[in-house]
Short mmCIF file of C-alpha atoms in Angstrom, two decimals:
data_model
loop_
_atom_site.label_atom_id
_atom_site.label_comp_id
_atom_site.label_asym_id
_atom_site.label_seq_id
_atom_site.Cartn_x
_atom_site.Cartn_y
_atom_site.Cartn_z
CA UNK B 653 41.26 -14.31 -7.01
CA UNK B 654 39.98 -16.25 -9.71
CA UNK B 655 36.58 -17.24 -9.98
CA UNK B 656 37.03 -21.17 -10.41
CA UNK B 657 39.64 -20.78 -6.73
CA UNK B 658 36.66 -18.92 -5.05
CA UNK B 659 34.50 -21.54 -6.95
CA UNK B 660 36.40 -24.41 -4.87
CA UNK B 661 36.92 -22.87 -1.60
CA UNK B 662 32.92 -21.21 -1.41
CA UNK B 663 30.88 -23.11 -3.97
CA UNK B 664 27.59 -22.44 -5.12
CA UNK B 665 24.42 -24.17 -5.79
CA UNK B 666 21.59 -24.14 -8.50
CA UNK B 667 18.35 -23.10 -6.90
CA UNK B 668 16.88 -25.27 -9.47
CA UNK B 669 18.33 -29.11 -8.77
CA UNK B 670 20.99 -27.82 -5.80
CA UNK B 671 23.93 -29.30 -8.39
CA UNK B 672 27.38 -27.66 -7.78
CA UNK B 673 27.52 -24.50 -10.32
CA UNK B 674 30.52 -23.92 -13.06
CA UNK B 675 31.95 -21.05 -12.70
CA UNK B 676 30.54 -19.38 -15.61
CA UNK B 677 26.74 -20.42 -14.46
CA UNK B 678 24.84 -17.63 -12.22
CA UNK B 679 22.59 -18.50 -9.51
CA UNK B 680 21.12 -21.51 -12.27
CA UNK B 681 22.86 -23.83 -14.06
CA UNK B 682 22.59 -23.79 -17.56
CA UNK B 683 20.56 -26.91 -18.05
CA UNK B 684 17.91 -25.96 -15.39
CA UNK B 685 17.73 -22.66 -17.39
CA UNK B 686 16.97 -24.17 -20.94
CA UNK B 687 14.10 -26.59 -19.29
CA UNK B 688 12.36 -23.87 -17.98
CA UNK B 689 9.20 -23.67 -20.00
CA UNK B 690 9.36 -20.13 -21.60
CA UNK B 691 5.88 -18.43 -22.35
CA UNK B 692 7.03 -16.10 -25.29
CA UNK B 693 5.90 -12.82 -26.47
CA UNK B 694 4.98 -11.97 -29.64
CA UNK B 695 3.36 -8.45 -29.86
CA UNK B 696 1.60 -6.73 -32.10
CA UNK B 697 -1.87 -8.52 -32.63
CA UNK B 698 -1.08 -11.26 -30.87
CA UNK B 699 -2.40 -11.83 -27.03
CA UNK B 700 -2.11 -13.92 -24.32
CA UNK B 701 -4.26 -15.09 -21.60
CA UNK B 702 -1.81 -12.83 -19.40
CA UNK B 703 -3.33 -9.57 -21.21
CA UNK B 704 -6.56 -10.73 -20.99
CA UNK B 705 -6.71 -11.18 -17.04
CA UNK B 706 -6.49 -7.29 -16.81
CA UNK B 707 -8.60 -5.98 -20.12
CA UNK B 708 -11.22 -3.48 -19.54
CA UNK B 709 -10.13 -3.38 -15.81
CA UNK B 710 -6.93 -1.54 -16.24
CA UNK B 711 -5.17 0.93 -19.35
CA UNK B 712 -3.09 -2.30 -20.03
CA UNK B 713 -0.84 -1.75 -22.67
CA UNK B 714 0.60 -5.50 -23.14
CA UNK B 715 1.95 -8.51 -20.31
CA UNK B 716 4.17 -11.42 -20.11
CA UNK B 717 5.88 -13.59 -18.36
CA UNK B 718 9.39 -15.50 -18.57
CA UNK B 719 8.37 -18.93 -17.57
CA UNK B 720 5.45 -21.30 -16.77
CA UNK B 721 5.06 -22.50 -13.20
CA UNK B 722 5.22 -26.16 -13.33
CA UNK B 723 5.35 -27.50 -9.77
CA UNK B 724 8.33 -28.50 -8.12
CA UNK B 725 11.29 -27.89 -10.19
CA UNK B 726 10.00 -23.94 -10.55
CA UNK B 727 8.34 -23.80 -6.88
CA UNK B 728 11.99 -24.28 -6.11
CA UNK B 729 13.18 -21.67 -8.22
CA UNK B 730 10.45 -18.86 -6.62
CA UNK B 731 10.84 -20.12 -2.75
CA UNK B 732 14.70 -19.51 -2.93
CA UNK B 733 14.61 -16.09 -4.34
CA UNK B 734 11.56 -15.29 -1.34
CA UNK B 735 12.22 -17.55 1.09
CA UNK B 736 16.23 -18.84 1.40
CA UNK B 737 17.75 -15.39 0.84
CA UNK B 738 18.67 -15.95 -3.07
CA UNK B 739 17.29 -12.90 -4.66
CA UNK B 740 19.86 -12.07 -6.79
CA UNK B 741 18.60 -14.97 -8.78
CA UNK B 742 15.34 -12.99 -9.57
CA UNK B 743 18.25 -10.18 -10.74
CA UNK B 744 19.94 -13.06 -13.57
CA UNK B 745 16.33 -14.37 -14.59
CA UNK B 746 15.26 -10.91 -14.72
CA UNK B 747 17.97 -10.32 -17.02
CA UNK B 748 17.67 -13.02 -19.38
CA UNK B 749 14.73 -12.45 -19.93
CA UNK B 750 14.78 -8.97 -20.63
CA UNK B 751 17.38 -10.26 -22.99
CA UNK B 752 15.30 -13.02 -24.84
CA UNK B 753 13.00 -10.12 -25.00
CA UNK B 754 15.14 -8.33 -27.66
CA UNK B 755 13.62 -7.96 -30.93
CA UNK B 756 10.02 -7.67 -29.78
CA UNK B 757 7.85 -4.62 -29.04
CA UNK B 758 7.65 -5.11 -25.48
CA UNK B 759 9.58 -2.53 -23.47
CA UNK B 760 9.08 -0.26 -26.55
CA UNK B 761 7.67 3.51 -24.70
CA UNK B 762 8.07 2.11 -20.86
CA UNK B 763 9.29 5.03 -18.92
CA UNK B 764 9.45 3.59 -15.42
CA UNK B 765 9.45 -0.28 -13.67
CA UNK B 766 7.57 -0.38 -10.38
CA UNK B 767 7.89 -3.47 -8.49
CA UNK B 768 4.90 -4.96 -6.31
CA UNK B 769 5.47 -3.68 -2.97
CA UNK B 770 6.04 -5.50 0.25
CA UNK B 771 4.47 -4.74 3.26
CA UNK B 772 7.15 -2.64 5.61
CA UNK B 773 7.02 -5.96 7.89
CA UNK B 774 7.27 -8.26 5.92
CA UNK B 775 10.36 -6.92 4.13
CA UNK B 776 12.24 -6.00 7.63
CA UNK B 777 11.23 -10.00 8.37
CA UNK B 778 12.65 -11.19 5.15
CA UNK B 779 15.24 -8.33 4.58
CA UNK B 780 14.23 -7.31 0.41
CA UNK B 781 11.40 -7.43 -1.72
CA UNK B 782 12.57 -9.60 -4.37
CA UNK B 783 10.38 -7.77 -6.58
CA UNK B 784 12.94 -5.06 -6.60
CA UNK B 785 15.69 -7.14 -7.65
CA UNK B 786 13.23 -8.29 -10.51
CA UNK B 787 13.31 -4.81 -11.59
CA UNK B 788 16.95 -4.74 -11.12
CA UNK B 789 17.81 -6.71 -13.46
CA UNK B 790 15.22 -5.65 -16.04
CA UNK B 791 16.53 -2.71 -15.95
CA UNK B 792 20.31 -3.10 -15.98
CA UNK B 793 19.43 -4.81 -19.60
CA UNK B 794 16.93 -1.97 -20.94
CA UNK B 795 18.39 0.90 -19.05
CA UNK B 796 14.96 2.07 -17.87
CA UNK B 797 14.57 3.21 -14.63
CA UNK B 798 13.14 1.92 -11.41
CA UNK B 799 10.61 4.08 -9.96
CA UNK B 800 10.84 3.46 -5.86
CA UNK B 801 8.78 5.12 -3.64
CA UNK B 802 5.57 5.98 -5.79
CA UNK B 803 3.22 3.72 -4.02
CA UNK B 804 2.93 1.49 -0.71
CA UNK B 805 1.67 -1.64 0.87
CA UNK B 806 -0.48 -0.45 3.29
CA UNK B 807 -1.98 -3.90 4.56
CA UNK B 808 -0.09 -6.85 5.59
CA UNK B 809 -2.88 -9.38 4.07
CA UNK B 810 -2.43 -13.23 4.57
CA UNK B 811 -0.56 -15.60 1.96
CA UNK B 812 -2.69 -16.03 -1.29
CA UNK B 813 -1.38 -19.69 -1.07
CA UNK B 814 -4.41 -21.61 0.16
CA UNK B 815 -7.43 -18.91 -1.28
CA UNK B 816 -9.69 -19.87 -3.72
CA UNK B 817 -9.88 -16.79 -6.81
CA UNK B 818 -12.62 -14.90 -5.10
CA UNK B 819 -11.40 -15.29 -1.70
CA UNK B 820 -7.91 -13.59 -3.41
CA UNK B 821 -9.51 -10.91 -4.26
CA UNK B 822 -11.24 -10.14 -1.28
CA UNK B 823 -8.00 -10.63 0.12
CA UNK B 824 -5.91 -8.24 -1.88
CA UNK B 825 -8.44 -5.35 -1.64
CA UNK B 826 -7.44 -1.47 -1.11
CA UNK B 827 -3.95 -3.20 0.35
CA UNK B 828 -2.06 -0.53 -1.78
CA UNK B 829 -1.67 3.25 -2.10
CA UNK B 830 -0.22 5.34 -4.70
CA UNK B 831 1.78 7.85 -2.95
CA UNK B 832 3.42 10.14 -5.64
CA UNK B 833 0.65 9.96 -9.21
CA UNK B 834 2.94 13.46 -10.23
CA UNK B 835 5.61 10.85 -10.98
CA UNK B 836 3.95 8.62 -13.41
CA UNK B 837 1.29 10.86 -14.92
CA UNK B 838 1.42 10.99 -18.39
CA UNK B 839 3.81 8.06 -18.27
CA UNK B 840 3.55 3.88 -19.78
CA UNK B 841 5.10 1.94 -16.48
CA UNK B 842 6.00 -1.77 -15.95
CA UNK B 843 4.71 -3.31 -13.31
CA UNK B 844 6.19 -6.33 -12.05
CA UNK B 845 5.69 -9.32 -9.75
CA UNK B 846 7.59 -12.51 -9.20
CA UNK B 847 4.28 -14.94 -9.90
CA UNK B 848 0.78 -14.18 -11.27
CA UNK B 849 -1.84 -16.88 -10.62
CA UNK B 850 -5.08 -15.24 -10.80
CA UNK B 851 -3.86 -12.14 -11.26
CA UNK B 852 -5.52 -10.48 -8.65
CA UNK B 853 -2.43 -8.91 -6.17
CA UNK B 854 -1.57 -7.07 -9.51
CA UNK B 855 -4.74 -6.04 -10.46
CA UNK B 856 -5.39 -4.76 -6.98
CA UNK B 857 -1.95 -2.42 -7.76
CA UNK B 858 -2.70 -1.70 -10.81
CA UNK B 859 -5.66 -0.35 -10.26
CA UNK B 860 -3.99 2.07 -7.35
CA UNK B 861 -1.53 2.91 -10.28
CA UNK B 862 -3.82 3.93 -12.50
CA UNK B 863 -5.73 6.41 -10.45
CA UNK B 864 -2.71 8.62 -12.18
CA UNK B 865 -3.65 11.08 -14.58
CA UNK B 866 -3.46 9.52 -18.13
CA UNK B 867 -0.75 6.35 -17.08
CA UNK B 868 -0.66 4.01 -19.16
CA UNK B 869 0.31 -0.05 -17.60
CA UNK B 870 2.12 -3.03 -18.81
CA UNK B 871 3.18 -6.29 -16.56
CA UNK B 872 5.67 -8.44 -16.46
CA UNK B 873 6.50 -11.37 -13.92
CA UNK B 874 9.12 -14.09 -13.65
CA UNK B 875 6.37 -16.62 -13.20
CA UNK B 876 2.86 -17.48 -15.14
CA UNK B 877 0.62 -19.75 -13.18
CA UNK B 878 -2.39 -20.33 -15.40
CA UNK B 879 -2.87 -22.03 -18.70
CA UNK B 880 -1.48 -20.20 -21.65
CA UNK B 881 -4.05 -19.68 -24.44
CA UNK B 882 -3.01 -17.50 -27.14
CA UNK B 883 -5.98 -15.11 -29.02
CA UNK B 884 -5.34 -13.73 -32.44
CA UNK B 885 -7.51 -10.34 -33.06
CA UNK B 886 -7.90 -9.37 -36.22
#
């Protein structure tokens, strides 16, 4: 059946601005998708205040993310893919930006994506980890593969939400576990998260991650919340 027939009989919504979607538009429509505010990645010298959250913590390689979170329009965006059972819109944004990433050095030597894990109650309560379809999507554009199983959630901690920065790190302490370091040694993986504020859920991960023998780390999430200052090193 054609698409514009299912279109008419089931339509869809943006998870942007809820307007009726064409039936070439995916999960967003195309003007809520140019008005997100995209961060950019430039490589080579050139770093961001993404990077920076993790140097001399973690073997971080390079970060990014697609878009700056700007309050409603993009809480809207994030609490659908989490909350309303519209993850395969973290799959299309995933995509495109994997796609707008074309060009640059970013993916260049990634072996694996690893998404953020859930805790195993929290995903039977919500039914996915929309991290993986983050990493879906990624990696239906690169063609790198998604590394399941290679750590855990081992703590079901409370909602970063309301926590000031210290009080999220406290909060996101030894919550993971790296369960297979054979699978990643010697390897440069992609971590990946929906939104970073402080940084400090990944950096708890990361630093599970990178009790593997000579891994090397990069990050990417949908979502930036924090003030982008670019630093050129010589």
């Amino acid at each position: 059946m054609p698409s514009a027939i299912l279109d008419f009989f089931f339509p869809r919504y943006c998870c942007m601005c809820e307007r009726r979607l064409m039936s070439a538009e995916v999960e967003i429509c195309a003007g809520c998708l140019r008005e997100l505010n995209r961060i950019g990645y430039e490589g080579g010298d050139e770093h961001s205040v993404i990077e920076r959250l993790f140097w001399g913590r973690i073997p971080i390689v390079r970060a990014t993310s697609m878009f700056q979170y700007e309050g409603e329009n993009t809480r809207r965006i994030l609490h659908a893919i989490k909350y309303f059972d519209r993850p395969e819109a973290a799959t299309f944004l995933a995509r495109v930006a994997a796609e707008e990433l074309d060009g640059t050095d970013f993916f260049d030597g990634i072996d694996g994506i690893i998404p953020v894990p859930l805790a195993k109650k929290k995903e039977r309560k919500r039914g996915y980890n929309q991290c993986d379809y983050i990493c879906r999507g990624l990696s239906q554009h690169t063609g790198i593969p998604v590394l399941e199983g290679v750590a855990e959630r081992v703590v079901n901690n409370p909602t970063q939400t309301h926590l000031d920065p210290q009080q999220r790190k406290d909060n996101v302490k030894d919550i993971f576990r790296l369960v297979d370091p054979a699978r990643i040694e010697n390897k440069h993986v992609l971590l990946v998260d929906d939104v970073i504020t402080t940084g400090s859920t990944l950096l708890s991960f990361a630093e599970e991650i990178a009790k593997a023998k000579d891994v090397s780390i990069s990050i990417f999430s949908l979502a930036f919340a924090g003030q982008m200052i670019r630093t050129n090193l010589p």
